PDB file of N, CA and C in Angstrom:
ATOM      1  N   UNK A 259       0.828  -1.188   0.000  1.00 58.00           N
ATOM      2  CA  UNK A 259       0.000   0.000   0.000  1.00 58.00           C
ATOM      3  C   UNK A 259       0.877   1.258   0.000  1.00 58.00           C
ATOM      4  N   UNK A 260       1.665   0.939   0.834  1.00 68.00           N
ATOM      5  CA  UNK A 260       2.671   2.208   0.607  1.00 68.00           C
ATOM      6  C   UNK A 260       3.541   2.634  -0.752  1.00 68.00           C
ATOM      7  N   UNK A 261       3.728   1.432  -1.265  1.00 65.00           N
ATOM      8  CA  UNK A 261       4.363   1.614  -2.583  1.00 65.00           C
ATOM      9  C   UNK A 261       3.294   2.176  -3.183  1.00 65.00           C
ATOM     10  N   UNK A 262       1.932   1.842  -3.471  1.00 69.00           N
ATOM     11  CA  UNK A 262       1.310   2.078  -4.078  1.00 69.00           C
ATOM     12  C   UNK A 262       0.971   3.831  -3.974  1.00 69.00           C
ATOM     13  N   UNK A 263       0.394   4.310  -2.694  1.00 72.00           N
ATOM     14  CA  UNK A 263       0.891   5.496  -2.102  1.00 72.00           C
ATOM     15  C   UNK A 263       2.037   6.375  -2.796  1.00 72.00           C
ATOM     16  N   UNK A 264       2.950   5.964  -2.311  1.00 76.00           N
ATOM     17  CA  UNK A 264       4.374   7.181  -3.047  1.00 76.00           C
ATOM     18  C   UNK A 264       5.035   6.743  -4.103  1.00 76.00           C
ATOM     19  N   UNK A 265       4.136   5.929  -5.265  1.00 81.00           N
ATOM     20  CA  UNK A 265       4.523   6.065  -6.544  1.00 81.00           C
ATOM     21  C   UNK A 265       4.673   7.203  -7.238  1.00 81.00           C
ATOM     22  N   UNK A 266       3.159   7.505  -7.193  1.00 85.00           N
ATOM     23  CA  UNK A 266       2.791   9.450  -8.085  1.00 85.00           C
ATOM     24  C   UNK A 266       3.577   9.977  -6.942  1.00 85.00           C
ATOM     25  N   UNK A 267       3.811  10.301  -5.928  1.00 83.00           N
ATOM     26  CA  UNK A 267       5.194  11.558  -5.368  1.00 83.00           C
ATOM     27  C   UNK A 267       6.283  11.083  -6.212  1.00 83.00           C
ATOM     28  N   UNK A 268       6.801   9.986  -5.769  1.00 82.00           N
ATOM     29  CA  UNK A 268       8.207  10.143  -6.206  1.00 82.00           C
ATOM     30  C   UNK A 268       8.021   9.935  -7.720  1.00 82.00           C
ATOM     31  N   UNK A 269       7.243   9.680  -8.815  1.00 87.00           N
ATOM     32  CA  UNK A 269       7.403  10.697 -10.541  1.00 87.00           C
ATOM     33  C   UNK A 269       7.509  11.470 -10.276  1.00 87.00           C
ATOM     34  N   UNK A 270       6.983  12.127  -9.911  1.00 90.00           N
ATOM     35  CA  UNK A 270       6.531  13.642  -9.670  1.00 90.00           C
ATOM     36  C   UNK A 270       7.762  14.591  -9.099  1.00 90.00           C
ATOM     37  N   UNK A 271       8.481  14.330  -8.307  1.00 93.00           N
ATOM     38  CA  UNK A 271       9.703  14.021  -8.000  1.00 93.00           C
ATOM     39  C   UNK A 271      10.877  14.243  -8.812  1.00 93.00           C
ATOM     40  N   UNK A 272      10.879  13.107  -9.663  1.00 92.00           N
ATOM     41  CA  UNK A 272      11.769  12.620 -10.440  1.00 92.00           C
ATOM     42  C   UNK A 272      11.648  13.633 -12.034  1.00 92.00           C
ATOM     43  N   UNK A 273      10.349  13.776 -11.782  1.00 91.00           N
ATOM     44  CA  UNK A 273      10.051  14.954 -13.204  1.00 91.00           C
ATOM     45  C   UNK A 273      10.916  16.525 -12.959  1.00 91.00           C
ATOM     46  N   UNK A 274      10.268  16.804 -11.737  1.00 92.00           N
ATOM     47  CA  UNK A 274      10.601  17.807 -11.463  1.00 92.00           C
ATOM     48  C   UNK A 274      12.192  18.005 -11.225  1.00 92.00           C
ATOM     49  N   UNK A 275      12.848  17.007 -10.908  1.00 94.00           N
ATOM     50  CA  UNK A 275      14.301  17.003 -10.812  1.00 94.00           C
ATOM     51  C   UNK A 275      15.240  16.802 -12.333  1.00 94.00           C
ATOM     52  N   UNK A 276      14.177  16.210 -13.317  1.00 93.00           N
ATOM     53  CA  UNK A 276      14.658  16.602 -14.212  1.00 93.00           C
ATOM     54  C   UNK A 276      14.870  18.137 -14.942  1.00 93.00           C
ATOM     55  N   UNK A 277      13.386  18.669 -14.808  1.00 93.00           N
ATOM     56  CA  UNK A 277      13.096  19.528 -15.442  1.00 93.00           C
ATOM     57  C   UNK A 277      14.182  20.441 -14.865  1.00 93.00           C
ATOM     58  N   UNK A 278      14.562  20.320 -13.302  1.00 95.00           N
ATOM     59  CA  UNK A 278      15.393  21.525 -12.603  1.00 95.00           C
ATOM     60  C   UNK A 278      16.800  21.483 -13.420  1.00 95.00           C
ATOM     61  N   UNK A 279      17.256  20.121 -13.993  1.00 96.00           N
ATOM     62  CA  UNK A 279      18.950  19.321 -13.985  1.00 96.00           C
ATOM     63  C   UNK A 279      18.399  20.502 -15.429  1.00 96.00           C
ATOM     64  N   UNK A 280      17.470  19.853 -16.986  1.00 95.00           N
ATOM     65  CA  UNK A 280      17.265  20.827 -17.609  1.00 95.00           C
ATOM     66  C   UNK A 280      17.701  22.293 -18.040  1.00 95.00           C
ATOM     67  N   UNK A 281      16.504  22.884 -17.072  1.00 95.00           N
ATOM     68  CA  UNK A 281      16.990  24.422 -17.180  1.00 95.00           C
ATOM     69  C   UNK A 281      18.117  24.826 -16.940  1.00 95.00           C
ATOM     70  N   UNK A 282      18.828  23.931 -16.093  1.00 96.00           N
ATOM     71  CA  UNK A 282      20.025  24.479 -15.823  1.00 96.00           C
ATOM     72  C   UNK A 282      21.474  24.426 -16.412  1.00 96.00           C
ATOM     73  N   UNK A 283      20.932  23.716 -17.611  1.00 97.00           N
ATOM     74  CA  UNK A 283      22.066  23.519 -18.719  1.00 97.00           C
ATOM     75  C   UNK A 283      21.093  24.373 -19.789  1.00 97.00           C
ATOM     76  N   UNK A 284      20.272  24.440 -20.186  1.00 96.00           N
ATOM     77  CA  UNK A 284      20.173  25.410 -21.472  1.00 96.00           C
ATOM     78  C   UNK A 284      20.628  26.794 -21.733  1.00 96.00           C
ATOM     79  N   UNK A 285      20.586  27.569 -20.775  1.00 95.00           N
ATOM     80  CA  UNK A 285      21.482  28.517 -21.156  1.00 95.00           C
ATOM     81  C   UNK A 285      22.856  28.665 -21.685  1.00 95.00           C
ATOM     82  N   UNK A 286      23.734  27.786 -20.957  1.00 97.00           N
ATOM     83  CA  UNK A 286      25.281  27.371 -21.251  1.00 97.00           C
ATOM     84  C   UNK A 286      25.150  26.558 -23.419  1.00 97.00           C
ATOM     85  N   UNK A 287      23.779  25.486 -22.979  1.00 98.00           N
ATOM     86  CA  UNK A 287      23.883  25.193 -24.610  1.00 98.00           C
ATOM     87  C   UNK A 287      23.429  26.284 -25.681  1.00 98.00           C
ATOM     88  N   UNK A 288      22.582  27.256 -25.489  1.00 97.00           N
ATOM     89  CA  UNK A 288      22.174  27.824 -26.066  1.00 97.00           C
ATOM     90  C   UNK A 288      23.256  28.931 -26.557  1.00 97.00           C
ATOM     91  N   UNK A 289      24.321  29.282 -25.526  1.00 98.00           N
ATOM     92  CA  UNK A 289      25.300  30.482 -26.036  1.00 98.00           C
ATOM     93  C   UNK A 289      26.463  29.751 -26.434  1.00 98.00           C
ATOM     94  N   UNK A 290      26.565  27.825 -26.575  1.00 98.00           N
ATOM     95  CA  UNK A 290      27.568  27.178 -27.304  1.00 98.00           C
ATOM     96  C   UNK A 290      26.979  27.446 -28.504  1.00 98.00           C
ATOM     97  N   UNK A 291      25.493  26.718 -28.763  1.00 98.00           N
ATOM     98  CA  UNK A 291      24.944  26.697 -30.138  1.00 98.00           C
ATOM     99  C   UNK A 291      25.330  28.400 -31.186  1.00 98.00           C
ATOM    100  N   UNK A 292      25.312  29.472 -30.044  1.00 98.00           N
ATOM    101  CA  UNK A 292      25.228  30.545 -31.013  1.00 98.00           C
ATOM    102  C   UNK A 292      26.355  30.921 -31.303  1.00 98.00           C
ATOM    103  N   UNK A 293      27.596  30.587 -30.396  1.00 98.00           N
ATOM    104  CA  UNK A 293      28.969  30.837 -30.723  1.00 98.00           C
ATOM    105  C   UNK A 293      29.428  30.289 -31.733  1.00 98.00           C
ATOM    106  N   UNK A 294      28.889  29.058 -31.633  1.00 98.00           N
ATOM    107  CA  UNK A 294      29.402  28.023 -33.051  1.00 98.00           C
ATOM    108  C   UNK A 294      28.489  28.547 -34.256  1.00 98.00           C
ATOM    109  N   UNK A 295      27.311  28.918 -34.414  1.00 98.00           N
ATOM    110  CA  UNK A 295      26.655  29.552 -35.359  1.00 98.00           C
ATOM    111  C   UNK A 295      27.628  31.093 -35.901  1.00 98.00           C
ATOM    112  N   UNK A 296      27.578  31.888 -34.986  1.00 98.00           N
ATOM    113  CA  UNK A 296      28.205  32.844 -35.291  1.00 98.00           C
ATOM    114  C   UNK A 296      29.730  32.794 -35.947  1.00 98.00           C
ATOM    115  N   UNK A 297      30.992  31.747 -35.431  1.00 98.00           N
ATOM    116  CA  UNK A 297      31.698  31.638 -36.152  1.00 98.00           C
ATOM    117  C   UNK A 297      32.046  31.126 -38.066  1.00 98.00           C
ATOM    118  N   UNK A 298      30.296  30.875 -38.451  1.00 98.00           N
ATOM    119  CA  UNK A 298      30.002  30.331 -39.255  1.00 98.00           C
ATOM    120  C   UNK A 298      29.344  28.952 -39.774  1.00 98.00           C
ATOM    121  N   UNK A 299      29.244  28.146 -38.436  1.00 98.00           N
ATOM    122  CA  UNK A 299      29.094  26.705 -38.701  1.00 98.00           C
ATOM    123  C   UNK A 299      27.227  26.621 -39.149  1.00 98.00           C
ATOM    124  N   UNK A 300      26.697  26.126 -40.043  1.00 97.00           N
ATOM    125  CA  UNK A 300      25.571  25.857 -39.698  1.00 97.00           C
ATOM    126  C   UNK A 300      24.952  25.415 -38.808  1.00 97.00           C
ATOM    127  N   UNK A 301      23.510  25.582 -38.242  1.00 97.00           N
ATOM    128  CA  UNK A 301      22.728  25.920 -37.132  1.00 97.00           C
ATOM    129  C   UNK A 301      23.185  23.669 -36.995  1.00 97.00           C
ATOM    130  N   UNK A 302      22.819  22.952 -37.763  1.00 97.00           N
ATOM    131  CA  UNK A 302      22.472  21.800 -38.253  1.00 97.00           C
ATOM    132  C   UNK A 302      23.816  20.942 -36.997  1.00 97.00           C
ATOM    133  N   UNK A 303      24.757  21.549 -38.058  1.00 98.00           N
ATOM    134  CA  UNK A 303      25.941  21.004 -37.191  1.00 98.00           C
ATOM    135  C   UNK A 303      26.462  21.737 -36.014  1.00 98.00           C
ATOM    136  N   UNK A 304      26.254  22.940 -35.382  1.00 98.00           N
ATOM    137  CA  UNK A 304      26.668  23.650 -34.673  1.00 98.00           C
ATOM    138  C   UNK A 304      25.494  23.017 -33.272  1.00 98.00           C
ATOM    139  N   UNK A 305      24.406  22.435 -33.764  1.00 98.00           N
ATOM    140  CA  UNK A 305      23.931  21.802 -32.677  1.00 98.00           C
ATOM    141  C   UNK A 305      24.402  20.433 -32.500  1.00 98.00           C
ATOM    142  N   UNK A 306      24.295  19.714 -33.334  1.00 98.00           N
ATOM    143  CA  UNK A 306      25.492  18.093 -33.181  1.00 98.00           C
ATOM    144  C   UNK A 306      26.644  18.135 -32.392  1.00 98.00           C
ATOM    145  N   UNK A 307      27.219  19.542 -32.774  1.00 98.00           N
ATOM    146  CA  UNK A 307      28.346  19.709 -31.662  1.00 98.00           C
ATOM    147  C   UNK A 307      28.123  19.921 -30.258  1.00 98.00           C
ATOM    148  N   UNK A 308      27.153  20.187 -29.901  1.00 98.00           N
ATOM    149  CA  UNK A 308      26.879  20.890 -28.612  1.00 98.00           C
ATOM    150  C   UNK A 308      26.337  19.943 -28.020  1.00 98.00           C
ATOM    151  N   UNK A 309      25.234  19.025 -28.580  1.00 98.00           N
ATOM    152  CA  UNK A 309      24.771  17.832 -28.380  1.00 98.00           C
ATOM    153  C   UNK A 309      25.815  16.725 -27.934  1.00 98.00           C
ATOM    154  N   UNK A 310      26.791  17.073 -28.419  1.00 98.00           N
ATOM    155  CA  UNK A 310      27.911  15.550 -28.051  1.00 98.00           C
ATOM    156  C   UNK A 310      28.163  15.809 -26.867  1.00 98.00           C
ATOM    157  N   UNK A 311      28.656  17.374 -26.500  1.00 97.00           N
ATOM    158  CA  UNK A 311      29.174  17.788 -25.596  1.00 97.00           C
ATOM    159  C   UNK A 311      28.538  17.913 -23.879  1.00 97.00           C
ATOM    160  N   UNK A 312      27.411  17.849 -24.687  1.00 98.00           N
ATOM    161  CA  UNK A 312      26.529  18.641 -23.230  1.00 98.00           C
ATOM    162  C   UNK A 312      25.998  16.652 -22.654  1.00 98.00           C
ATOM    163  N   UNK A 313      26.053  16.746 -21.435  1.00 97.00           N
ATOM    164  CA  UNK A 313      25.879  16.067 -21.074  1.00 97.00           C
ATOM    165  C   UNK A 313      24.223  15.680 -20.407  1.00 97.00           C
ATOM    166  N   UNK A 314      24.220  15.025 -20.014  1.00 96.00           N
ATOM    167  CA  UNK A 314      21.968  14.415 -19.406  1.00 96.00           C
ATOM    168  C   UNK A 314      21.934  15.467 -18.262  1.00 96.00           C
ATOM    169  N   UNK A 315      20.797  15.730 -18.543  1.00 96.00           N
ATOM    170  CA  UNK A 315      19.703  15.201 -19.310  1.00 96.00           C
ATOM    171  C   UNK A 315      19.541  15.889 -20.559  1.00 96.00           C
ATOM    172  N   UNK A 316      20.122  17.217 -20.610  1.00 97.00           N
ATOM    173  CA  UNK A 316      19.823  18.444 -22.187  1.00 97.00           C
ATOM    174  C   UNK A 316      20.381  17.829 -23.266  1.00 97.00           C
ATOM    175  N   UNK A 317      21.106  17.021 -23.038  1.00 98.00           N
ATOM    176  CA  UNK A 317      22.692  16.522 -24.049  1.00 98.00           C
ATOM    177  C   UNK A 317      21.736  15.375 -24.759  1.00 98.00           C
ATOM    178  N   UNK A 318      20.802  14.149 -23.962  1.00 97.00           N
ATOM    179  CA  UNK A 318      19.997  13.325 -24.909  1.00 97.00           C
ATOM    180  C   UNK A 318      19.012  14.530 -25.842  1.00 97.00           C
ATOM    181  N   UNK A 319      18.324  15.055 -25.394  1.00 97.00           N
ATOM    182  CA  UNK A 319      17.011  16.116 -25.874  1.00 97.00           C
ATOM    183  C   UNK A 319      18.231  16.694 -27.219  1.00 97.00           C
ATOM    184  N   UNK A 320      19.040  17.165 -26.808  1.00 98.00           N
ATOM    185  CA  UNK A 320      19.852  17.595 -28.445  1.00 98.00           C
ATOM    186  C   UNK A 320      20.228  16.780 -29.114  1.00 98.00           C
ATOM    187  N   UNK A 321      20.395  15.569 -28.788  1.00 98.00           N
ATOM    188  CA  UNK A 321      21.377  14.179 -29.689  1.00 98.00           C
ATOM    189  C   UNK A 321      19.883  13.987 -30.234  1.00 98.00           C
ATOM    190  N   UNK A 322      19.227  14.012 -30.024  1.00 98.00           N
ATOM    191  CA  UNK A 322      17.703  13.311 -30.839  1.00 98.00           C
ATOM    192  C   UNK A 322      17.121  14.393 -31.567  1.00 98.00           C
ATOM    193  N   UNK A 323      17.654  15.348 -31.540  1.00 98.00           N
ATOM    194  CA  UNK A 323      17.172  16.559 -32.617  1.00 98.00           C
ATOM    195  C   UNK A 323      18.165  17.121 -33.259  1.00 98.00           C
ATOM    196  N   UNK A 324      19.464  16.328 -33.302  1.00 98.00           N
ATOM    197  CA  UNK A 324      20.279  16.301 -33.990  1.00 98.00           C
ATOM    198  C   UNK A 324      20.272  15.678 -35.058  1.00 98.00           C
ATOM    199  N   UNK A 325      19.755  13.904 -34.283  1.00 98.00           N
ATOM    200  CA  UNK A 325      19.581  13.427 -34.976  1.00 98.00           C
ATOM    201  C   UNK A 325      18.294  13.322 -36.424  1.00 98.00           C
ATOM    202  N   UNK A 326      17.676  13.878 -35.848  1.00 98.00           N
ATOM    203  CA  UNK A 326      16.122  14.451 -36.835  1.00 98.00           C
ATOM    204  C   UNK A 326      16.303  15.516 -38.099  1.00 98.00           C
ATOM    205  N   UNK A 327      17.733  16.633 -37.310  1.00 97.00           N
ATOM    206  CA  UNK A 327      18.192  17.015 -37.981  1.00 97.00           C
ATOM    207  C   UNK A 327      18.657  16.131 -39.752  1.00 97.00           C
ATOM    208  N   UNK A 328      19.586  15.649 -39.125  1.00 96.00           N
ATOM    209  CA  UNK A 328      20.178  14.279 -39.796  1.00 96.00           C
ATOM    210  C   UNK A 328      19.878  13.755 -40.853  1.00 96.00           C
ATOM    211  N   UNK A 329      18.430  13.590 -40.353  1.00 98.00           N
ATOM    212  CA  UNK A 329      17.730  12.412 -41.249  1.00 98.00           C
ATOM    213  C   UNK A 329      16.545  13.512 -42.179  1.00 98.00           C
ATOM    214  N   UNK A 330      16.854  14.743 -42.464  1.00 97.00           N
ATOM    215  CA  UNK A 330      16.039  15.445 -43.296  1.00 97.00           C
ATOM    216  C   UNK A 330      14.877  15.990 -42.220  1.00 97.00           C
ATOM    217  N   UNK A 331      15.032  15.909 -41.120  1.00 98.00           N
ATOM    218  CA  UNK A 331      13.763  17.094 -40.544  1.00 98.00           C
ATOM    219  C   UNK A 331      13.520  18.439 -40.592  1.00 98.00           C
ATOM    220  N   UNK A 332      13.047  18.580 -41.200  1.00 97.00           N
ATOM    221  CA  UNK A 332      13.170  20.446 -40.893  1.00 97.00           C
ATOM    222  C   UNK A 332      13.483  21.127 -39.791  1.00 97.00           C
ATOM    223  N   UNK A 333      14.492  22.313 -39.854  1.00 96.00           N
ATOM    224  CA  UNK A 333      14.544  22.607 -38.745  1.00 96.00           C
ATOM    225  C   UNK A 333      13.414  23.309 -37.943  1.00 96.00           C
ATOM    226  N   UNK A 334      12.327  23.873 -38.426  1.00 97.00           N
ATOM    227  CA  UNK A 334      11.252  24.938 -37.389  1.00 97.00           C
ATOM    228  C   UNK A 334      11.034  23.143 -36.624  1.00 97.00           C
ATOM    229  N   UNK A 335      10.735  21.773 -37.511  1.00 98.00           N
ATOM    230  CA  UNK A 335       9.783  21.202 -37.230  1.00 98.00           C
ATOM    231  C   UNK A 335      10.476  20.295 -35.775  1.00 98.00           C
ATOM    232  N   UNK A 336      11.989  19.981 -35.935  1.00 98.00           N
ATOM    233  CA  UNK A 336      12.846  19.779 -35.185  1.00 98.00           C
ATOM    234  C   UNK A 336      12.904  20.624 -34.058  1.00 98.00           C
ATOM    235  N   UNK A 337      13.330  21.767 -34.236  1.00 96.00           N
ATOM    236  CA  UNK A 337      13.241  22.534 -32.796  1.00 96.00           C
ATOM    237  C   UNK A 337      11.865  22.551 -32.111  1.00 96.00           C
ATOM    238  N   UNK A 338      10.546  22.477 -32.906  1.00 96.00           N
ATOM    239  CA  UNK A 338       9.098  22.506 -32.084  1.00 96.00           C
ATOM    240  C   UNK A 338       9.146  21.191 -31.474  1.00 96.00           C
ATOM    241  N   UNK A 339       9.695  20.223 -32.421  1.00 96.00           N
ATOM    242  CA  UNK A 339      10.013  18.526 -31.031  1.00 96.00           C
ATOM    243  C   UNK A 339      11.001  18.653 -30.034  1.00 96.00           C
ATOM    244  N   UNK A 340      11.786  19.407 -30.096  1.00 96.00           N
ATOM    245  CA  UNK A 340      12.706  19.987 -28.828  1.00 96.00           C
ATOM    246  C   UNK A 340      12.019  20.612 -27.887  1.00 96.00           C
ATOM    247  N   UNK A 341      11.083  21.258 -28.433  1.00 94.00           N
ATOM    248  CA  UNK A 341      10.117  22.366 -27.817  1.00 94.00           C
ATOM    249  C   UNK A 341       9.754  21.750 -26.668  1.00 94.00           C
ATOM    250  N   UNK A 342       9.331  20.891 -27.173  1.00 94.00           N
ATOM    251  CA  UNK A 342       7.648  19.669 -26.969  1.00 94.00           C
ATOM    252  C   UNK A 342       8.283  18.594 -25.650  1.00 94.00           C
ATOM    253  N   UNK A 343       9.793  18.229 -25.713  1.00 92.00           N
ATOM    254  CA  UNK A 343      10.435  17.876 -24.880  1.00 92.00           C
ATOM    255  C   UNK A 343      11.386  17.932 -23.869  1.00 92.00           C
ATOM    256  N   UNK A 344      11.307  19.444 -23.954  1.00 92.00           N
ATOM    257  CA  UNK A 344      12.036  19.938 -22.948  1.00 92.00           C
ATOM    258  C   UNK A 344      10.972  21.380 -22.680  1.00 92.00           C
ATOM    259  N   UNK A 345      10.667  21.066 -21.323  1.00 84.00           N
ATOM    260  CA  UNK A 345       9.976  22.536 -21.257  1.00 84.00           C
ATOM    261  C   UNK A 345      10.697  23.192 -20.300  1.00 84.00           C
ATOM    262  N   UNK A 346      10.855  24.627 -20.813  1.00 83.00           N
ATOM    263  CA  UNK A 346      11.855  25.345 -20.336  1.00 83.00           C
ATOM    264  C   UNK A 346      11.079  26.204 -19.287  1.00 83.00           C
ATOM    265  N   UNK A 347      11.566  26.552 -18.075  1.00 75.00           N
ATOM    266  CA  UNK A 347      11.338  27.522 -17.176  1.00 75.00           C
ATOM    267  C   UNK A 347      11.757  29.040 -17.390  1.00 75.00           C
TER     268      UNK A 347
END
């Protein structure tokens, strides 16, 4: 009963500790992504790079919209599935 009990806390929990680990790397990826943009690299690969680099939980969420990249996704349609999986504070 108790398990049953502090299942939904501890997701709930575990969400929220993601979402915190999250926010707290997107800023740092977001001014890699634009440094590497700005020196010239395309947006495409300038996120692949940042993606290798950045580590979990932000680092999977970019390797999979890297990879979408990759495989012919568009980018608006790619970043709105980034969107969609990482919600930012």
């Amino acid at each position: 009963v108790i398990l049953y009990l502090a299942g939904p806390w501890w997701v709930r929990r575990r969400i929220a500790a993601h979402r915190r680990r999250v926010n707290e790397q997107v800023a740092g990826a977001a001014r890699a992504v634009g440094g590497r943009v700005r020196v010239g690299l395309p947006l495409p690969d300038a996120l692949a790079e940042v993606a290798r680099d950045t580590p979990a939980p932000l680092g999977g969420h970019l390797r999979e919209t890297a990879r979408q990249l990759a495989a012919g996704v568009t980018v608006a349609d790619a970043l709105t599935g980034l969107k969609g999986r990482v919600r930012v504070d």
